[in-house]
């Protein structure tokens, strides 16, 4: 293929370009060379035809693969464009050995299979493509996660084009100037001739002008402020789905969804694990030894009364039933677990020291005796 007809060079992309890069290159060039933007400019019109033809092939994985194969064949074949050549029918001939793909990949079994993608395809105009989903992370406070809240999000997303209503085209239908209403375009490849779907009208024979506002995609990128309701009980990393607020689809296809990922700020006192709440409450030596009733803060904005039995040790854990978070799945509340930490005061006066010495003499128990016994076994 001559350099001027190289579809990759027509779009200004490399041969390893991805679909997104090809799409962006097409949109940029289509806006620049569209006949509506350059009325009466024949060179711009010809350039636009080549751009549309290149995009029609390179945006379709199957057509692109066949195009690459044909390009390789032409470099191996004879002189191109011989005058007076007649169309050659290769039906019934098996070229599988000669045209097979590399690395053991199966190739077309005949030239009819090879060119089938150029001969009628689906006959559709620019392919529709559902919108992709979007994902944003939002920071919320501990209490917002417990009680629920509403967040305002500034999202930059593709929205349906307001000019063409998502169709990608504007104005009345006209006979396609590329194929003169036939829906197909004839192409020559060396001594062979074949027919392909018209890149301008997609095989319909009639077409409309591409929307200059969206470049024919039917959607445009624009910022939008979206209010999202965060339900009560969400945890760190929870996904909130907002249906239809992702990117708009191409050519009127359905939009994707928006997903909000919650990042919850931890609380200095309450620690959440699933639907349960864990807390640490200090008690005095007297309360731990003699027993007591102490008030414990809860997420209900009130205090629960916890009974500390006599002889409670530091680190001992107690449970307050159904004082945790209400589950999003079951609707049941978790529990609150309270770890006791015995607070030992700093003794500075002599009277307190004397009282403690007297207490030690009245209770001469050695708390390490059991450890010593186990070590000697």
Coordinates of C-alpha atoms in Angstrom, one line a residue:
X1 CA 0.0 0.0 0.0
X2 CA 1.3 3.5 -0.9
X3 CA 2.4 5.6 2.0
X4 CA -0.4 8.1 1.3
X5 CA -3.0 5.4 1.7
X6 CA -1.6 4.0 5.0
X7 CA -4.6 4.3 7.4
X8 CA -2.3 4.6 10.4
X9 CA -0.5 7.6 8.9
X10 CA -3.8 9.1 7.8
X11 CA -4.9 9.2 11.4
X12 CA -1.4 10.0 12.6
X13 CA -1.1 7.0 15.0
X14 CA 1.3 4.1 15.3
X15 CA 0.5 0.6 14.3
X16 CA 0.3 -0.4 18.0
X17 CA -2.1 2.3 18.9
X18 CA -5.0 1.4 21.1
X19 CA -8.7 2.0 20.4
X20 CA -8.8 5.1 22.6
X21 CA -5.9 6.7 20.8
X22 CA -7.4 5.9 17.4
X23 CA -10.8 7.3 18.5
X24 CA -9.2 10.6 19.8
X25 CA -7.2 11.0 16.6
X26 CA -10.3 10.5 14.5
X27 CA -12.4 13.0 16.5
X28 CA -9.6 15.6 16.2
X29 CA -9.2 15.2 12.5
X30 CA -12.9 14.9 11.7
X31 CA -13.6 18.2 13.3
X32 CA -10.8 19.8 11.4
X33 CA -11.6 18.5 7.9
X34 CA -15.4 17.9 8.0
X35 CA -17.0 19.3 4.8
X36 CA -19.4 21.4 6.9
X37 CA -16.5 23.1 8.5
X38 CA -14.7 23.6 5.1
X39 CA -17.5 24.4 2.6
X40 CA -16.2 24.2 -1.0
X41 CA -12.8 22.9 0.0
X42 CA -12.3 19.8 -2.2
X43 CA -8.9 18.9 -0.6
X44 CA -10.5 19.0 2.9
X45 CA -13.3 16.8 1.6
X46 CA -11.0 14.3 0.2
X47 CA -8.9 14.3 3.4
X48 CA -12.1 13.8 5.4
X49 CA -13.1 10.8 3.2
X50 CA -9.7 9.2 3.9
X51 CA -10.0 9.9 7.6
X52 CA -13.5 8.3 7.8
X53 CA -12.3 5.3 5.8
X54 CA -9.3 4.8 8.0
X55 CA -11.3 5.1 11.2
X56 CA -13.9 2.6 9.8
X57 CA -11.3 0.0 9.4
X58 CA -8.9 0.7 12.3
X59 CA -11.7 1.0 14.9
X60 CA -13.0 -2.4 14.1
X61 CA -10.7 -5.2 15.5
X62 CA -11.7 -7.7 12.8
X63 CA -11.3 -5.2 9.9
X64 CA -8.1 -4.0 11.4
X65 CA -6.6 -7.5 11.5
X66 CA -7.7 -8.1 7.9
X67 CA -6.3 -4.7 6.9
X68 CA -2.9 -5.6 8.4
X69 CA -3.0 -8.9 6.6
X70 CA -3.7 -7.4 3.3
X71 CA -0.9 -4.8 3.7
X72 CA 1.5 -7.6 4.3
X73 CA 0.3 -9.5 1.2
X74 CA 0.7 -6.4 -1.0
X75 CA 4.3 -6.1 0.0
X76 CA 4.8 -9.7 -1.2
X77 CA 2.6 -9.4 -4.3
X78 CA 3.3 -8.0 -7.8
X79 CA 2.9 -4.6 -9.2
X80 CA -0.1 -2.6 -8.0
X81 CA -2.7 -0.8 -10.1
X82 CA -2.1 -2.5 -13.4
X83 CA -4.3 -1.0 -16.1
X84 CA -6.9 -3.1 -17.8
X85 CA -6.9 -5.6 -15.0
X86 CA -10.1 -7.5 -14.5
X87 CA -11.6 -8.4 -11.1
X88 CA -10.5 -11.9 -10.1
X89 CA -12.7 -14.4 -8.4
X90 CA -10.7 -16.5 -6.0
X91 CA -13.7 -18.4 -4.6
X92 CA -13.1 -22.1 -4.1
X93 CA -9.3 -21.7 -3.8
X94 CA -7.7 -22.6 -0.5
X95 CA -5.0 -20.2 0.7
X96 CA -4.7 -21.4 4.2
X97 CA -1.1 -22.5 3.9
X98 CA 0.0 -19.2 2.3
X99 CA -2.2 -16.8 4.3
X100 CA -2.1 -18.6 7.8
X101 CA -1.3 -16.4 10.8
X102 CA 2.1 -16.7 12.5
X103 CA 2.7 -18.6 15.7
X104 CA 0.3 -21.4 14.8
X105 CA -2.7 -19.0 14.7
X106 CA -5.3 -20.0 12.0
X107 CA -5.7 -17.6 9.1
X108 CA -8.4 -17.1 6.4
X109 CA -9.0 -20.2 4.3
X110 CA -9.7 -18.2 1.1
X111 CA -9.6 -14.7 -0.3
X112 CA -13.4 -14.7 0.0
X113 CA -13.0 -15.1 3.8
X114 CA -10.2 -12.6 3.8
X115 CA -12.3 -9.8 2.3
X116 CA -15.6 -10.8 3.8
X117 CA -15.3 -8.1 6.5
X118 CA -14.9 -5.5 3.7
X119 CA -18.0 -6.6 1.9
X120 CA -21.0 -5.8 3.9
X121 CA -20.3 -6.1 7.6
X122 CA -23.3 -5.1 9.6
X123 CA -24.3 -2.2 7.3
X124 CA -24.6 0.0 10.3
X125 CA -23.7 3.6 10.9
X126 CA -21.1 4.5 13.6
X127 CA -21.2 1.7 16.2
X128 CA -23.0 2.2 19.4
X129 CA -21.1 1.6 22.6
X130 CA -22.5 1.6 26.1
X131 CA -21.1 4.1 28.5
X132 CA -18.3 3.1 30.9
X133 CA -18.6 3.3 34.7
X134 CA -17.0 5.9 36.8
X135 CA -15.5 5.5 40.3
X136 CA -14.8 8.2 42.8
X137 CA -13.5 8.0 46.4
X138 CA -15.1 10.3 49.0
X139 CA -14.0 11.0 52.6
X140 CA -16.7 10.9 55.2
X141 CA -16.6 11.2 59.0
X142 CA -17.2 8.4 61.5
X143 CA -20.6 9.7 62.5
X144 CA -21.6 10.2 58.8
X145 CA -20.9 6.5 58.2
X146 CA -22.9 5.5 61.2
X147 CA -25.9 7.7 60.6
X148 CA -25.8 8.3 56.8
X149 CA -25.3 11.5 55.0
X150 CA -25.5 13.2 51.6
X151 CA -22.3 14.2 49.7
X152 CA -21.9 16.6 46.7
X153 CA -19.5 15.3 44.1
X154 CA -18.0 17.3 41.2
X155 CA -17.7 14.6 38.5
X156 CA -16.2 15.2 35.0
X157 CA -18.0 12.7 32.8
X158 CA -19.3 12.2 29.2
X159 CA -22.8 13.5 28.9
X160 CA -25.3 13.2 26.1
X161 CA -24.7 15.9 23.5
X162 CA -27.4 18.5 23.8
X163 CA -27.0 19.6 20.2
X164 CA -27.7 16.2 18.4
X165 CA -29.5 14.5 21.3
X166 CA -26.9 11.7 21.4
X167 CA -27.3 10.7 17.7
X168 CA -24.0 12.0 16.6
X169 CA -25.5 13.5 13.4
X170 CA -27.6 16.6 12.6
X171 CA -29.7 17.9 9.8
X172 CA -31.9 16.0 7.2
X173 CA -30.8 12.8 5.5
X174 CA -29.2 13.2 2.1
X175 CA -27.8 10.8 -0.6
X176 CA -24.4 9.9 0.4
X177 CA -21.9 11.9 -1.7
X178 CA -19.2 9.2 -1.2
X179 CA -21.1 6.2 -2.7
X180 CA -23.8 8.0 -4.6
X181 CA -26.5 6.1 -2.7
X182 CA -25.1 2.6 -3.4
X183 CA -23.9 1.9 0.1
X184 CA -20.6 0.4 -1.1
X185 CA -17.2 1.7 -2.2
X186 CA -14.9 -0.1 -4.7
X187 CA -11.3 -0.5 -3.8
X188 CA -8.4 -1.8 -5.8
X189 CA -5.5 -3.8 -4.3
X190 CA -2.9 -4.6 -7.0
X191 CA -4.7 -6.7 -9.7
X192 CA -7.6 -7.4 -7.4
X193 CA -10.7 -5.3 -6.9
X194 CA -13.1 -5.7 -4.0
X195 CA -16.1 -3.9 -2.5
X196 CA -16.3 -2.6 1.0
X197 CA -19.0 -0.8 3.1
X198 CA -19.0 2.9 2.4
X199 CA -17.2 4.6 5.3
X200 CA -19.3 7.7 5.0
X201 CA -22.8 6.3 5.3
X202 CA -22.1 2.8 6.8
X203 CA -23.7 1.0 3.9
X204 CA -27.1 2.8 4.0
X205 CA -26.7 5.0 1.0
X206 CA -28.0 8.0 2.9
X207 CA -26.3 10.0 5.5
X208 CA -26.5 13.0 7.7
X209 CA -23.8 15.6 8.8
X210 CA -21.7 14.7 11.7
X211 CA -22.5 16.8 14.8
X212 CA -19.8 19.4 15.0
X213 CA -20.3 19.8 18.7
X214 CA -19.4 16.2 19.7
X215 CA -17.5 15.0 16.6
X216 CA -20.1 12.4 15.8
X217 CA -19.9 10.5 19.2
X218 CA -23.2 11.7 20.5
X219 CA -21.6 12.7 23.8
X220 CA -19.4 15.4 25.3
X221 CA -17.2 15.7 28.4
X222 CA -18.5 18.2 30.9
X223 CA -18.4 18.7 34.7
X224 CA -21.5 18.0 36.8
X225 CA -22.3 18.3 40.4
X226 CA -24.0 15.2 41.7
X227 CA -25.6 14.6 45.1
X228 CA -25.2 11.1 46.4
X229 CA -27.0 9.7 49.4
X230 CA -24.7 7.6 51.6
X231 CA -26.8 5.1 53.6
X232 CA -26.4 4.6 57.4
X233 CA -24.0 1.8 58.3
X234 CA -21.5 2.0 55.5
X235 CA -17.9 0.9 56.2
X236 CA -14.6 1.9 54.9
X237 CA -14.3 0.9 51.3
X238 CA -18.1 0.5 50.8
X239 CA -19.3 1.0 47.1
X240 CA -22.4 3.1 46.6
X241 CA -23.9 2.7 43.1
X242 CA -25.6 5.6 41.4
X243 CA -27.4 4.2 38.3
X244 CA -27.0 6.0 35.0
X245 CA -24.5 8.6 36.3
X246 CA -21.4 7.2 34.6
X247 CA -20.2 8.1 31.2
X248 CA -23.0 8.5 28.5
X249 CA -22.9 5.8 25.8
X250 CA -21.9 6.6 22.2
X251 CA -24.6 7.4 19.7
X252 CA -27.4 7.2 22.2
X253 CA -26.3 4.0 23.9
X254 CA -27.2 3.5 27.6
X255 CA -24.9 5.3 30.2
X256 CA -22.7 3.5 32.7
X257 CA -23.1 3.8 36.4
X258 CA -21.2 5.9 39.0
X259 CA -19.6 4.2 42.0
X260 CA -18.7 6.0 45.2
X261 CA -16.0 4.4 47.4
X262 CA -16.3 5.6 51.0
X263 CA -13.2 6.4 53.0
X264 CA -14.2 6.7 56.7
X265 CA -12.2 8.8 59.1
X266 CA -11.5 6.8 62.3
X267 CA -12.8 7.9 65.7
X268 CA -10.5 8.5 68.7
X269 CA -12.6 6.4 71.1
X270 CA -14.9 4.1 69.1
X271 CA -13.2 1.4 67.0
X272 CA -15.4 -0.2 64.4
X273 CA -14.8 -3.8 63.3
X274 CA -17.6 -4.9 60.9
X275 CA -20.8 -4.0 62.7
X276 CA -19.3 -4.3 66.2
X277 CA -17.8 -1.4 68.2
X278 CA -14.7 -1.8 70.4
X279 CA -13.9 0.5 73.3
X280 CA -11.5 0.7 76.2
X281 CA -12.7 2.1 79.5
X282 CA -10.4 2.9 82.5
X283 CA -11.4 1.8 86.1
X284 CA -9.8 2.5 89.4
X285 CA -8.0 -0.1 91.5
X286 CA -10.8 0.1 94.0
X287 CA -13.5 -0.4 91.4
X288 CA -11.7 -3.4 89.9
X289 CA -11.1 -4.9 93.3
X290 CA -14.5 -4.3 95.0
X291 CA -16.7 -4.1 91.9
X292 CA -18.7 -1.1 90.6
X293 CA -21.1 0.2 88.0
X294 CA -19.5 2.5 85.5
X295 CA -21.0 4.5 82.6
X296 CA -19.7 3.6 79.1
X297 CA -20.3 5.9 76.1
X298 CA -22.1 4.4 73.1
X299 CA -22.8 5.4 69.5
X300 CA -26.4 6.1 70.6
X301 CA -25.3 9.4 72.1
X302 CA -26.0 8.2 75.6
X303 CA -24.2 6.1 78.2
X304 CA -24.8 2.5 79.1
X305 CA -24.3 1.2 82.6
X306 CA -21.7 -1.6 82.8
X307 CA -21.4 -3.8 85.9
X308 CA -17.8 -4.5 86.9
X309 CA -17.7 -7.6 89.1
X310 CA -15.3 -7.7 92.1
X311 CA -11.8 -8.9 91.2
X312 CA -11.9 -7.7 87.6
X313 CA -8.5 -7.8 85.9
X314 CA -7.0 -5.3 83.5
X315 CA -7.8 -6.3 79.9
X316 CA -10.9 -8.2 80.8
X317 CA -13.6 -7.8 78.1
X318 CA -17.3 -7.3 78.6
X319 CA -20.1 -7.1 76.0
X320 CA -23.0 -4.7 75.6
X321 CA -25.5 -6.5 73.4
X322 CA -27.0 -4.6 70.3
X323 CA -25.0 -1.5 71.0
X324 CA -23.1 -1.7 67.7
X325 CA -23.9 -0.5 64.2
X326 CA -27.1 -1.5 62.4
X327 CA -26.1 -3.9 59.6
X328 CA -26.9 -2.8 56.0
X329 CA -27.5 -6.5 55.0
X330 CA -29.6 -7.9 57.9
X331 CA -30.9 -4.8 59.7
X332 CA -29.7 -6.1 63.0
X333 CA -27.3 -4.3 65.3
X334 CA -23.9 -5.5 66.2
X335 CA -22.5 -5.5 69.8
X336 CA -20.2 -3.2 71.7
X337 CA -17.2 -4.7 73.4
X338 CA -15.6 -3.0 76.4
X339 CA -12.1 -3.7 77.5
X340 CA -11.3 -2.7 81.1
X341 CA -8.0 -1.0 81.8
X342 CA -7.2 -0.8 85.5
X343 CA -5.8 2.6 86.3
X344 CA -3.0 2.6 88.9
X345 CA -2.6 6.0 90.6
X346 CA 0.7 7.6 91.4
X347 CA 1.2 7.5 95.2
X348 CA 3.0 10.6 96.6
X349 CA 1.8 11.0 100.2
X350 CA 2.9 8.8 103.1
X351 CA -0.6 7.9 104.3
X352 CA -1.6 6.3 101.0
X353 CA 1.7 4.3 101.0
X354 CA 0.9 3.1 104.5
X355 CA -2.6 2.0 103.5
X356 CA -1.2 0.1 100.6
X357 CA 1.4 -1.6 102.7
X358 CA -1.3 -2.6 105.2
X359 CA -3.4 -3.9 102.3
X360 CA -0.5 -6.0 101.1
X361 CA 0.0 -7.5 104.6
X362 CA -3.7 -8.4 104.8
X363 CA -3.6 -10.0 101.3
X364 CA -0.2 -11.7 101.0
X365 CA -1.0 -13.4 97.7
X366 CA 1.8 -13.6 95.2
X367 CA 0.3 -13.3 91.6
X368 CA 3.5 -14.8 90.1
X369 CA 3.5 -18.0 92.1
X370 CA 1.6 -19.9 89.4
X371 CA 4.1 -18.9 86.8
X372 CA 7.0 -20.0 88.9
X373 CA 5.3 -23.4 89.4
X374 CA 4.8 -23.9 85.7
X375 CA 8.4 -23.1 84.9
X376 CA 9.7 -25.7 87.3
X377 CA 7.6 -28.5 85.7

